[in-house]
XYZ file of C-alpha atoms in Angstrom:
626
model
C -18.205 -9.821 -33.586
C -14.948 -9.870 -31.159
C -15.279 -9.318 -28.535
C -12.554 -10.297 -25.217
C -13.405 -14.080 -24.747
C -10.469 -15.290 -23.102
C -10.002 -15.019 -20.121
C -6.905 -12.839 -18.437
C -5.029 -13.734 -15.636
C -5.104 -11.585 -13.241
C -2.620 -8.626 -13.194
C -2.842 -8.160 -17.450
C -4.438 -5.202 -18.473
C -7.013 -3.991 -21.078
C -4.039 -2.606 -23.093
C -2.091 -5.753 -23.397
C -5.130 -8.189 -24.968
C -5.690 -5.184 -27.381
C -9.263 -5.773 -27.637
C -11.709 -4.869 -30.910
C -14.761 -4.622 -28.237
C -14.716 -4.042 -24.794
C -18.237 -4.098 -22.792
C -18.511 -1.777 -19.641
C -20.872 -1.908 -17.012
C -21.358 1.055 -14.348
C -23.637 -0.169 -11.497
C -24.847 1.722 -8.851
C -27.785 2.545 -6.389
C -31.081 3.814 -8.342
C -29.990 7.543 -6.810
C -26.104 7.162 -7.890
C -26.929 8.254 -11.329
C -25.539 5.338 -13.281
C -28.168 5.699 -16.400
C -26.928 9.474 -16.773
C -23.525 8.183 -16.546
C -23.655 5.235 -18.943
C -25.587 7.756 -21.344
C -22.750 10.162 -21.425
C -20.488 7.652 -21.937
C -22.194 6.417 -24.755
C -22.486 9.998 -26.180
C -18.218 10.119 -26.223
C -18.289 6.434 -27.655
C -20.569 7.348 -30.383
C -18.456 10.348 -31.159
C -15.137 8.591 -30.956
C -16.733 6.655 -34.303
C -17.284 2.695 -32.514
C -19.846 1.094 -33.113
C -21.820 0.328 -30.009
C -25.420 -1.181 -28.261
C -25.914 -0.744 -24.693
C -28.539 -2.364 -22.263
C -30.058 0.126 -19.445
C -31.212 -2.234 -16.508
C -33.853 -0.328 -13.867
C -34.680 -1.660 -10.683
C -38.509 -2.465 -10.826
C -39.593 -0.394 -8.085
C -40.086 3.500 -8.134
C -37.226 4.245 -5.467
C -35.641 0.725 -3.750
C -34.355 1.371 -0.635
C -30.825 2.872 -0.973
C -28.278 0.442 -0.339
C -30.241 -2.886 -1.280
C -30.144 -5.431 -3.525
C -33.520 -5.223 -5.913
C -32.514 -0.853 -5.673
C -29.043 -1.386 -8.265
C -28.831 0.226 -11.462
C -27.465 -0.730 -14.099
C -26.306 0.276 -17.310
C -23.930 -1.677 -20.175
C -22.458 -0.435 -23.315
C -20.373 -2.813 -25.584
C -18.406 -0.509 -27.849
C -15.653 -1.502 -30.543
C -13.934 -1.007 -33.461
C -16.443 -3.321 -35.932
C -19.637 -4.175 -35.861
C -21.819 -4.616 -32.721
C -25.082 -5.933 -32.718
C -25.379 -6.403 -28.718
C -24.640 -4.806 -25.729
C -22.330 -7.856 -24.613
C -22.348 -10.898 -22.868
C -19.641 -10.308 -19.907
C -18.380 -7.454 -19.080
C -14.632 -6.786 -18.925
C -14.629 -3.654 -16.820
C -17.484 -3.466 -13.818
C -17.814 -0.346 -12.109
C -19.567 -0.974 -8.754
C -20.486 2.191 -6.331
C -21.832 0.013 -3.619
C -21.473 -2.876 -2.157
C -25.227 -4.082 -3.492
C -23.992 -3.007 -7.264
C -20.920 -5.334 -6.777
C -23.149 -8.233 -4.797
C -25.788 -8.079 -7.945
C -23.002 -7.865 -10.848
C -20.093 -9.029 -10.320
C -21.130 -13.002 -10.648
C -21.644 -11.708 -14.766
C -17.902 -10.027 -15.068
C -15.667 -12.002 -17.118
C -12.518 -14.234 -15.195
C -9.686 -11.741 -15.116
C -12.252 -8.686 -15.725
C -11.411 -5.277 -13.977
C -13.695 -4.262 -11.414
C -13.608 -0.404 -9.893
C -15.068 -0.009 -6.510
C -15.656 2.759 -4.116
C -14.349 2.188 -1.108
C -16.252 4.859 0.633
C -19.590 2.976 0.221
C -18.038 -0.335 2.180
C -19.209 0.761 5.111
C -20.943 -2.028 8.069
C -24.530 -0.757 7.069
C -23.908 -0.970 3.516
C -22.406 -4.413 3.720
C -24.954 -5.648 5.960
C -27.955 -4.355 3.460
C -26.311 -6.099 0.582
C -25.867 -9.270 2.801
C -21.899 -9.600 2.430
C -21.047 -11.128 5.926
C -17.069 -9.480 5.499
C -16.005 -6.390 3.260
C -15.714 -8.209 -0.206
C -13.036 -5.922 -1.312
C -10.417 -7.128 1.821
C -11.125 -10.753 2.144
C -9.983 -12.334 -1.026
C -13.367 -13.491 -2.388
C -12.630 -11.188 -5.778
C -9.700 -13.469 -6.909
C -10.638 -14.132 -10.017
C -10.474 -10.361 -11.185
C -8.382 -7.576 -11.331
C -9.517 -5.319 -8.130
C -9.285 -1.477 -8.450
C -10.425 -0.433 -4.997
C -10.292 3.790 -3.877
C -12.271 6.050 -1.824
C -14.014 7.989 -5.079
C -16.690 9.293 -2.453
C -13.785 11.036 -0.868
C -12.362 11.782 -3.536
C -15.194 13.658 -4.975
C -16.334 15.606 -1.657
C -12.455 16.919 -2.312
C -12.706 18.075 -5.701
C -15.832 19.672 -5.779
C -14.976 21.069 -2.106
C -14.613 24.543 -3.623
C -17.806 25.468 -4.528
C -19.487 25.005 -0.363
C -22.063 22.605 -1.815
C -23.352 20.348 1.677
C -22.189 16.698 1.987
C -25.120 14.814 0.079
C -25.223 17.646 -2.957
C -21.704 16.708 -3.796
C -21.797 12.866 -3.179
C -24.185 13.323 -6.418
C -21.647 14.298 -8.215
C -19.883 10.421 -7.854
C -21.410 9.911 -11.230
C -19.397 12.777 -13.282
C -15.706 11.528 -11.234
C -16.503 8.166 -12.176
C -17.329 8.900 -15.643
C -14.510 11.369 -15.903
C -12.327 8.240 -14.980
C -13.650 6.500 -17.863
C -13.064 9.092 -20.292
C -9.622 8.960 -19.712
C -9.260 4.881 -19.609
C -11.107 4.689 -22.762
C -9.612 7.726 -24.462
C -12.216 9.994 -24.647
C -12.862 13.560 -24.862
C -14.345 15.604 -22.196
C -15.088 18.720 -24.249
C -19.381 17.372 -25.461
C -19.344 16.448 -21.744
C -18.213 19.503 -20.420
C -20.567 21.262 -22.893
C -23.911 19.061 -22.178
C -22.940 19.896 -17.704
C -23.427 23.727 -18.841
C -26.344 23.536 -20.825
C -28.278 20.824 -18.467
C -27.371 23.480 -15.523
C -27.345 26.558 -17.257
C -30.027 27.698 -14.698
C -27.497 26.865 -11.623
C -23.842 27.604 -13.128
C -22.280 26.590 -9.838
C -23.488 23.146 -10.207
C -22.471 22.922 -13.604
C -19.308 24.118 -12.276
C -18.871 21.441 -9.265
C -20.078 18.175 -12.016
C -17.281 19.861 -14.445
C -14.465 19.870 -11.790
C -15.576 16.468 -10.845
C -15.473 14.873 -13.941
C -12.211 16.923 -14.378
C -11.011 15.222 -11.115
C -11.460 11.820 -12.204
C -9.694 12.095 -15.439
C -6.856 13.806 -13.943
C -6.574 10.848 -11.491
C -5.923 8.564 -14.358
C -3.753 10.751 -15.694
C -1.760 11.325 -12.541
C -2.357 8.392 -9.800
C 0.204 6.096 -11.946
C -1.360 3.323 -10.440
C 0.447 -0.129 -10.983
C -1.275 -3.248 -12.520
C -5.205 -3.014 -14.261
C -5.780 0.189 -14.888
C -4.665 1.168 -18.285
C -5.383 3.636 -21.013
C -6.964 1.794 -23.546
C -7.401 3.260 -27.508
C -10.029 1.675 -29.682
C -10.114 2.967 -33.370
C -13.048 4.156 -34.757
C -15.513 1.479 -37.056
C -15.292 1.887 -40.626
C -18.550 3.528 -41.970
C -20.479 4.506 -44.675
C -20.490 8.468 -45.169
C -23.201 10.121 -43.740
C -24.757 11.627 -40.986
C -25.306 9.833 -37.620
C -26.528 10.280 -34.271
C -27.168 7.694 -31.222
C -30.832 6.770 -31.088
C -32.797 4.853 -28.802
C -35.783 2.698 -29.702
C -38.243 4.902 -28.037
C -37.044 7.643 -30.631
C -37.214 5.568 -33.429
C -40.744 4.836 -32.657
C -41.617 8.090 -32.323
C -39.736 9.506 -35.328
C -40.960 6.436 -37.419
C -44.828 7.256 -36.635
C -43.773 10.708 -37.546
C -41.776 10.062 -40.814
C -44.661 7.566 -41.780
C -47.776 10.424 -40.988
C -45.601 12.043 -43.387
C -45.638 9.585 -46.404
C -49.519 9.301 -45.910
C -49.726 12.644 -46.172
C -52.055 13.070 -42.887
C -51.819 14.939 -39.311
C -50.874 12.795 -36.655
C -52.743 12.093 -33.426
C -50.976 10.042 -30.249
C -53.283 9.586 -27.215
C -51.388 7.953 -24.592
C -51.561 6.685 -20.891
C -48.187 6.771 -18.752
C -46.799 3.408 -18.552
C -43.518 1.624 -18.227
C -41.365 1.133 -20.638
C -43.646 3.311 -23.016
C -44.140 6.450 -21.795
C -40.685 7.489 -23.316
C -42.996 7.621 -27.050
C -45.400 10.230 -25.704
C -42.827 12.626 -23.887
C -40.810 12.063 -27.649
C -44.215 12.879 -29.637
C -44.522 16.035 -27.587
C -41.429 17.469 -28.697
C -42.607 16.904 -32.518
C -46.096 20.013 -33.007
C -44.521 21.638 -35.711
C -44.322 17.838 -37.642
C -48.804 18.003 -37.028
C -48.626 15.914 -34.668
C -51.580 16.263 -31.482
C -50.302 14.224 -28.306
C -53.438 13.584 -25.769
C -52.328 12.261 -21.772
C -55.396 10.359 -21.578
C -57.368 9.614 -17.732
C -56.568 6.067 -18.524
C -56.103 3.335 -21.121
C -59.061 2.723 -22.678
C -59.431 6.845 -23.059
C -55.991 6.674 -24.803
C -57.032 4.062 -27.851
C -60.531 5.686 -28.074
C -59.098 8.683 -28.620
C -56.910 7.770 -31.175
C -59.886 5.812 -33.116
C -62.117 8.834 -33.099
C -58.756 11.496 -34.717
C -58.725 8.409 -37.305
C -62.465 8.135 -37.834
C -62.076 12.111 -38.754
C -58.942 11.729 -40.958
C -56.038 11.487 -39.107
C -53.420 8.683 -38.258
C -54.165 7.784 -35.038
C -51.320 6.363 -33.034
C -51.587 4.966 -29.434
C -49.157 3.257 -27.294
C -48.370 0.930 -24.001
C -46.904 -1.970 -22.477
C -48.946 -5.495 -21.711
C -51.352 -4.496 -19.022
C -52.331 -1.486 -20.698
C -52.404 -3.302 -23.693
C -55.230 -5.910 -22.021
C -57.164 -2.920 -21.306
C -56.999 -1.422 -25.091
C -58.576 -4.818 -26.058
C -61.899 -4.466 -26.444
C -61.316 -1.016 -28.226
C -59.024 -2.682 -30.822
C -61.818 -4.390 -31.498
C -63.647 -1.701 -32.519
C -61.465 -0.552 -34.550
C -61.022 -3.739 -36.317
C -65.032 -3.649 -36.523
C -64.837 -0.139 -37.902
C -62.305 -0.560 -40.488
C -60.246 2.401 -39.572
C -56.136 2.789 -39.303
C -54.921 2.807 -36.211
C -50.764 1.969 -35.249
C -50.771 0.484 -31.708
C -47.359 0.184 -30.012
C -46.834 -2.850 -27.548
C -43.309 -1.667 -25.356
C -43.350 -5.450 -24.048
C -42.422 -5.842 -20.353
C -42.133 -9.115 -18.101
C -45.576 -10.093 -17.306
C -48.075 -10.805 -16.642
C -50.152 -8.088 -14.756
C -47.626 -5.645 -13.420
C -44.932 -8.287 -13.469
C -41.688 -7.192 -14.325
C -42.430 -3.225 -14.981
C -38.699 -2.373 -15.807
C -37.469 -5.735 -17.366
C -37.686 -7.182 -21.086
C -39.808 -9.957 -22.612
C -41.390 -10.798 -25.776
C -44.516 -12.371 -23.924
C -47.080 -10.719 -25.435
C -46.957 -12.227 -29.081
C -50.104 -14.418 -28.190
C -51.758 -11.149 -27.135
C -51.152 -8.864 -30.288
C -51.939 -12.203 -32.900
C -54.494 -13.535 -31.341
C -55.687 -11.475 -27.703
C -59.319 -9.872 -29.119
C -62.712 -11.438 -28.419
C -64.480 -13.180 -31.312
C -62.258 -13.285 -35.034
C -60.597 -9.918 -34.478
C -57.245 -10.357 -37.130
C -54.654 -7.478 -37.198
C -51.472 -7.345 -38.976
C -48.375 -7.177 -36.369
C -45.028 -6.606 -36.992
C -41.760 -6.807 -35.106
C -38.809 -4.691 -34.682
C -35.171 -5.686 -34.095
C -33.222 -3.522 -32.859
C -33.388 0.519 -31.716
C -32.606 1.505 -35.056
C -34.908 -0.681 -37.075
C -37.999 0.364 -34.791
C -37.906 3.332 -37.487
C -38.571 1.328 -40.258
C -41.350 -0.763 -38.343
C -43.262 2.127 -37.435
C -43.402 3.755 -40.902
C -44.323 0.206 -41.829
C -46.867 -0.320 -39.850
C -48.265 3.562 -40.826
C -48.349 2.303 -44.435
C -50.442 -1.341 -43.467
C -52.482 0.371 -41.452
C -53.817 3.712 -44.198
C -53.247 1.342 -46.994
C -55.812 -1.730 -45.274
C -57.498 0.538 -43.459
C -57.181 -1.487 -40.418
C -55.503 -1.307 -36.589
C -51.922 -2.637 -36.820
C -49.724 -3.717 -33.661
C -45.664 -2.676 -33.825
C -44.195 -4.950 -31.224
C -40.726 -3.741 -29.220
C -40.097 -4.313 -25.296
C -37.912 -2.586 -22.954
C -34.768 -3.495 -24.633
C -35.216 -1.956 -27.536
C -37.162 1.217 -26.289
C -34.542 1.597 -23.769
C -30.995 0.756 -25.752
C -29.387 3.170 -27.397
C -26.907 2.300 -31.205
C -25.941 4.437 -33.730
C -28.228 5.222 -36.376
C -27.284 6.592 -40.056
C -30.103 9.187 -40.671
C -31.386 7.913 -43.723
C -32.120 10.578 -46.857
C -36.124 11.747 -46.826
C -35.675 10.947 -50.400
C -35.246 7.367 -50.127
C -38.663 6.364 -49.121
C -41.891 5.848 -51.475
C -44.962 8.280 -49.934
C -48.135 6.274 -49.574
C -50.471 9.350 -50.036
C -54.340 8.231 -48.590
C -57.182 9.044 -50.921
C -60.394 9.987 -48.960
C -63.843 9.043 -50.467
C -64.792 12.545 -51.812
C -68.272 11.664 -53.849
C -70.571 8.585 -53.728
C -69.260 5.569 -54.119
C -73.018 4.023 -55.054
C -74.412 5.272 -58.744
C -77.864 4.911 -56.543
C -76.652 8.194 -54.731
C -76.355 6.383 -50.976
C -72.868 6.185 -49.609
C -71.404 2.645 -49.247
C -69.284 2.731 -46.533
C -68.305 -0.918 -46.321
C -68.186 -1.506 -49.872
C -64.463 -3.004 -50.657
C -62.192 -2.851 -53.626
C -60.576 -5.507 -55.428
C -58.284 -5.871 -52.052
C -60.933 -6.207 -49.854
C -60.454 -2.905 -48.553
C -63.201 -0.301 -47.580
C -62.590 3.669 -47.959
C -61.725 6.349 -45.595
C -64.494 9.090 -45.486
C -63.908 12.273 -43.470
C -67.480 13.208 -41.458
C -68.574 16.605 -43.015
C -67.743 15.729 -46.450
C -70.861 16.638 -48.379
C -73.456 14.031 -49.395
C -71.588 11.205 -47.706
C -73.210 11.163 -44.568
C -72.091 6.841 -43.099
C -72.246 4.929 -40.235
C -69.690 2.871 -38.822
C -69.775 0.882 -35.091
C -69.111 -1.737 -33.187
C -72.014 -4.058 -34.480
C -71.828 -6.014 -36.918
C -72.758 -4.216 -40.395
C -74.750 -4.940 -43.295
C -72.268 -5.696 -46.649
C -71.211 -2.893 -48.252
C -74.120 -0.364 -46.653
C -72.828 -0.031 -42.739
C -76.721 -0.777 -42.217
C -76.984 -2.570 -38.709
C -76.870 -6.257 -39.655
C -76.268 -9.171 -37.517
C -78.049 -11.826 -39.386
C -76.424 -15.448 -39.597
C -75.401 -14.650 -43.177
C -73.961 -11.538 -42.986
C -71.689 -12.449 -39.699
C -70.640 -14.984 -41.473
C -69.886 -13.097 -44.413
C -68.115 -9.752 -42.877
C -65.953 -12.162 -40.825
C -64.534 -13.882 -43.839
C -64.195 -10.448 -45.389
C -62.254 -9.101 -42.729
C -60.098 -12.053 -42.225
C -59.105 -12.559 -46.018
C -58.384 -9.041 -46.258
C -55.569 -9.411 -43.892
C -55.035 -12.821 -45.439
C -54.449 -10.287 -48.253
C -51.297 -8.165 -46.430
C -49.412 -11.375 -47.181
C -49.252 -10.329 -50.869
C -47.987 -6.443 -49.814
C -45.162 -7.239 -47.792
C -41.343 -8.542 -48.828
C -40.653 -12.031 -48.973
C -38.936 -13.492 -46.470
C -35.341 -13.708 -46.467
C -32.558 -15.178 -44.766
C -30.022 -12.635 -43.128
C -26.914 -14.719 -42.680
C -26.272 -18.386 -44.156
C -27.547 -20.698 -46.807
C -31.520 -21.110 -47.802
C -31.125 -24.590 -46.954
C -29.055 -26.739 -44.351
C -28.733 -28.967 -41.056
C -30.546 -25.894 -38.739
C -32.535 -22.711 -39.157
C -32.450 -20.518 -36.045
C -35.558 -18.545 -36.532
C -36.090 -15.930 -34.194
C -38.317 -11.824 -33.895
C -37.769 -8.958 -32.064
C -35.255 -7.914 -29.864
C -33.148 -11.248 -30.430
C -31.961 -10.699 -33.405
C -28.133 -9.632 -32.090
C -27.418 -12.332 -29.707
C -28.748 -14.898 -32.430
C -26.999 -13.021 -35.259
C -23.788 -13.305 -33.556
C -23.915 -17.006 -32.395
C -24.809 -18.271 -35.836
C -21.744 -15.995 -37.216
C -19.562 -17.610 -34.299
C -21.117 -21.350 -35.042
C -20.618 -20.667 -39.317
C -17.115 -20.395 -38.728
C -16.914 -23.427 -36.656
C -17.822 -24.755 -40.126
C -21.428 -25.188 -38.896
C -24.394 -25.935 -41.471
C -26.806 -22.934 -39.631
C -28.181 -20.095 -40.618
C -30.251 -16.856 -39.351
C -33.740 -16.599 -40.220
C -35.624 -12.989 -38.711
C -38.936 -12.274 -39.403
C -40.512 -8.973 -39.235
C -44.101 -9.371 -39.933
C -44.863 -11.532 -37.286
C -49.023 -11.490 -38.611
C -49.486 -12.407 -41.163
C -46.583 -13.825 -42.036
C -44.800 -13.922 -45.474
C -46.559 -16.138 -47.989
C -42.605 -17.825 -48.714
C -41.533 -18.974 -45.206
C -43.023 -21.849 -44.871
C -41.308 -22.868 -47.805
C -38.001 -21.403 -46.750
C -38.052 -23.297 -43.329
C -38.939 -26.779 -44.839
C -35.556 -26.376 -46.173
C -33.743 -26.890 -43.392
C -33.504 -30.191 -40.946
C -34.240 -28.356 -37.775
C -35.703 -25.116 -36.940
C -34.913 -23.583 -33.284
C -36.851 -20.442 -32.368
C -35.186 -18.722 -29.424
C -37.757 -16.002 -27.675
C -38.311 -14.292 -24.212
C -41.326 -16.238 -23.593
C -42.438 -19.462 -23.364
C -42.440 -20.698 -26.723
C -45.161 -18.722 -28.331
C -43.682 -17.608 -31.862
C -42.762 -21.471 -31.652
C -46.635 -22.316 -31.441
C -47.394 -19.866 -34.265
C -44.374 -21.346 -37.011
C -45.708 -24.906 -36.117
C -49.477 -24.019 -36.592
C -49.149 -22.345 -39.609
C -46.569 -24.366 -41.254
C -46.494 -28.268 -40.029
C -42.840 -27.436 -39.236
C -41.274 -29.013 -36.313
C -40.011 -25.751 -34.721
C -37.766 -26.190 -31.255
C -38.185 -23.433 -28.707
C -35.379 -21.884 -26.547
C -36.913 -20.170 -23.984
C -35.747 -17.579 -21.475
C -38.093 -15.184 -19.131
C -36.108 -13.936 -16.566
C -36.243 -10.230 -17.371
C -32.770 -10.504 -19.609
C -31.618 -10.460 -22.993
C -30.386 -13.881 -24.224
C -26.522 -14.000 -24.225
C -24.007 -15.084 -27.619
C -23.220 -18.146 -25.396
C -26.187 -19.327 -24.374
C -27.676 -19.956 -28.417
C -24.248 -20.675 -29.272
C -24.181 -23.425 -27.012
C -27.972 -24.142 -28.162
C -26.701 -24.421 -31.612
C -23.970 -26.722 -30.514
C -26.157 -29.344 -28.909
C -29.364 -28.623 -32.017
C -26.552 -30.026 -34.012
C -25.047 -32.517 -31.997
């Protein structure tokens, strides 16, 4: 990917360099609006035809207070003219409302990046909350960018002056002059925005009316100021695509219409019961939206309620679905264990978060590997897998719908707040494409001695799925260990042993059901295999691009079914003379490769809350191979 890597000097604009990617970031107080406004723009972007990720950053408390430090909000969009499989490392254009947005953001803006400030924010108070000792803006320390300072605060209060709104209704409108500014330096049309203000405020047309005049304002002041030096109007063409049908999706959606699509190819109702949590929640208020698709969404009292739920709609035929982040996740445990001990499908999302306990509720991490592989009491194996990126959480979920009807057994989809939260253009894929996995319920005894055998297993190890009511099959299925093949309460020495093995070989057994593992950029064999899951798969699959044409002997290696993991990539790694596994944790896939494998896997860890940058593997890479 290009991005803008050089550095300007000072004084050259946006226009000049000619960029194929450019990477915005509009920062603000948590009440300034600055997710709205980085979602609009990302609307325009994605109808302008770039490709584009973003990265929404929340402040980890419910409401900081205004004006401080831990309270900015953040949101990033890298956009361009080829492909783009992050939201950026530095931006090139930082749009700070306050002096706290500047304080917390500016450090990451590129040398010779533009920042856009609001000078009616600078204020003493203001200052003094974000601990700047003189007005940033007047006393030189922003050298090494391009400084575009106005009053936008009075500027807005002017434009939307018509409509008598009082002094702190139409400071909320900041968001629409600032992003109406943006249109016009990025070439964008208003029209979808103008169009979204009426319907969101179709209720209160004046307020529709004051956002549109705003927005209208800061366009026109583009257009108009003829202000000297940074601020250009930039054009970048739209990315060549495949034909088709698109639409900007976050990962949260793709969950949700992945558990959907993949209810679908089983052929079965869907049930969701849910507990609010952050980053997760954003599933549940998506699953609402979807009744007429048979799906049931339950708020549950609490955790535990939510995943108990959701094994009882499976024990009576349905897919049941539950999701969370890594405390609620804790609390699910000892009911994924019964479902593991009952045998029944059940998808479980894990929205990772920094942890642990309420850690980091708004920030990203892929922490909670150890939990999903391994975090049950006694031998408790599920299969997990992984998804990428926002897009490819679709996938993942119908995945895991298939695993979990076709092995009758709970299955873990890993994301974290990245993903769920970042937004990318998606190619709705044809209906058609995909191969239904229809589930067969036991309809007559499975036992010519005329008593149903619940637990008895096919040639995969699997039992079958019997719907309560269905004549003559009257079972039992629980939490305690059962007798082989009858669901009899059995916990002799023997039998534990016994059911154990069964259950563990038959995940063993996924192994053989899933695609072999494949390398996504590079040679099957060379000096370094970066080997990485989840959400890292942009920054690493743009630092090994960078480092292969350096000439470098390294390749990508991404691996979706994190448990259990394809029966080939063990091989695959031995291949190589080093293996580096970058993750948001401390090392845990790391633990897993070497366990499983002998190999001598590297970690690169990071848990500070952020998404690894391109130059921080590419300089990993460097020294791997030094």
């Amino acid at each position: 990917m290009a991005s803008i890597t050089a550095a300007r000097e000072p004084g050259a604009s946006l226009e000049e360099d000619s960029p194929e990617a450019v990477v915005v970031r509009f920062a603000g107080d948590s009440g300034d609006g600055m997710q709205l406004t980085g979602g609009q723009f990302t609307l325009s972007t994605a109808l302008a035809g770039n490709d584009l990720a973003t990265f929404p950053d929340f402040p980890a408390e419910i409401r900081a207070p205004q004006g401080t430090l831990f309270g900015v909000s953040a949101f990033q969009i890298n956009f361009g003219s080829q492909e783009i499989t992050t939201a950026g490392d530095a931006p090139d254009v930082l749009v700070a409302m306050n002096p706290a947005a500047l304080k917390v953001n500016v450090p990451a803006l590129k040398p010779g990046g533009l920042v856009i400030a609001d000078t009616g924010e600078f204020n003493k108070r203001n200052l003094e909350k974000a601990k700047y000792e003189s007005n940033p803006l007047e006393d030189g320390s922003l050298a090494r960018w391009d400084l575009l300072a106005f009053d936008i605060s009075a500027l807005t209060l002017e434009a939307v002056k018509p409509f008598g709104l009082g002094n702190k209704e139409a400071l909320r409108c900041k968001n629409m002059w600032t992003l109406g500014l943006a249109l016009w330096m990025f070439d964008r049309d208003r029209q979808p925005l103008i169009d979204w203000l009426k319907g969101k405020f179709a209720k209160n047309p004046m307020l529709a009316d004051a956002n549109i005049a705003a927005l209208n304002a800061g366009h026109a002041y583009g257009e108009t100021a003829e202000l000297a030096g940074p601020l250009k109007k930039l054009h970048i063409d739209p990315v060549p695509a495949e034909p088709g049908l698109y639409r900007t999706i976050t990962g949260a959606e793709a969950v949700s219409l992945g558990l959907v699509a993949g209810a679908q190819l089983a052929h079965l109702p869907m049930f969701f019961g849910g507990y609010p949590i952050t980053p997760a929640s954003a599933i549940l208020h998506n699953l609402v939206k979807m009744k007429e698709f048979g799906v049931t969404t339950f708020q549950a009292e609490d955790e535990i309620a939510a995943i108990c739920s959701a094994i009882g709609a499976s024990y009576a035929g349905h897919l049941g679905v539950t999701s969370s982040s890594g405390p609620g996740i804790a609390l699910k445990g000892e009911a994924m264990g019964l479902a593991v001990m009952t045998e029944l499908p059940l998808v479980i999302v894990n929205s990772q978060r920094g942890g642990p306990s309420t850690g980091l509720p708004t920030k990203t991490e892929q922490s909670d590997l150890y939990q999903a592989v391994y975090g049950r009491n006694g031998d408790a194996p599920m299969p997990v897998i992984a998804a990428c990126s926002p897009a490819d959480a679709f996938e993942c979920a119908i995945e895991a719908c298939r695993i979990a009807v076709q092995f009758m057994t709970p299955v873990v989809l890993l994301t974290d707040g990245y993903i769920g939260n970042a937004s990318e253009p998606w190619k709705v894929p044809d209906p058609e494409s995909y191969t239904p996995f229809p589930v067969s319920f036991l309809e007559e005894t499975n036992n010519p001695d005329g008593k149903v055998l619940p637990f008895k297993r096919d040639a995969r190890g699997v039992r079958p799925w019997i719907k309560p009511g269905t004549a003559d099959l009257m079972h039992r299925i629980g939490g305690i260990e059962k007798g082989i093949d009858t669901g009899d309460l059995d916990y002799s020495p023997a039998v534990h042993q016994a059911q154990t093995d069964a259950r563990k070989a038959k995940i063993d057994g996924v192994a053989r059901a899933i695609p072999a593992q494949e390398v996504c950029l590079g040679e099957e064999s060379g000096k370094l295999a970066v080997v990485g899951w989840g959400s890292t798969y942009g920054p690493i699959h743009q630092a090994v691009r960078r480092a292969r044409k350096k000439g470098l002997a390294v390749s990508h290696v991404h691996v979706r079914h994190v448990w259990p993991l394809p029966e080939n990539l063990g091989d695959l790694l031995r291949q190589f003379d080093k293996v580096l596994v970058p993750e948001m944790n401390t090392g845990q896939f790391k633990t897993v490769l070497r366990d499983q494998f002998l190999v001598d896997a590297q970690p690169l860890t990071k848990t500070s809350g952020q998404p690894f940058t391109i130059a921080e593997l590419e300089a990993a890479i460097d020294e791997a191979l030094a």
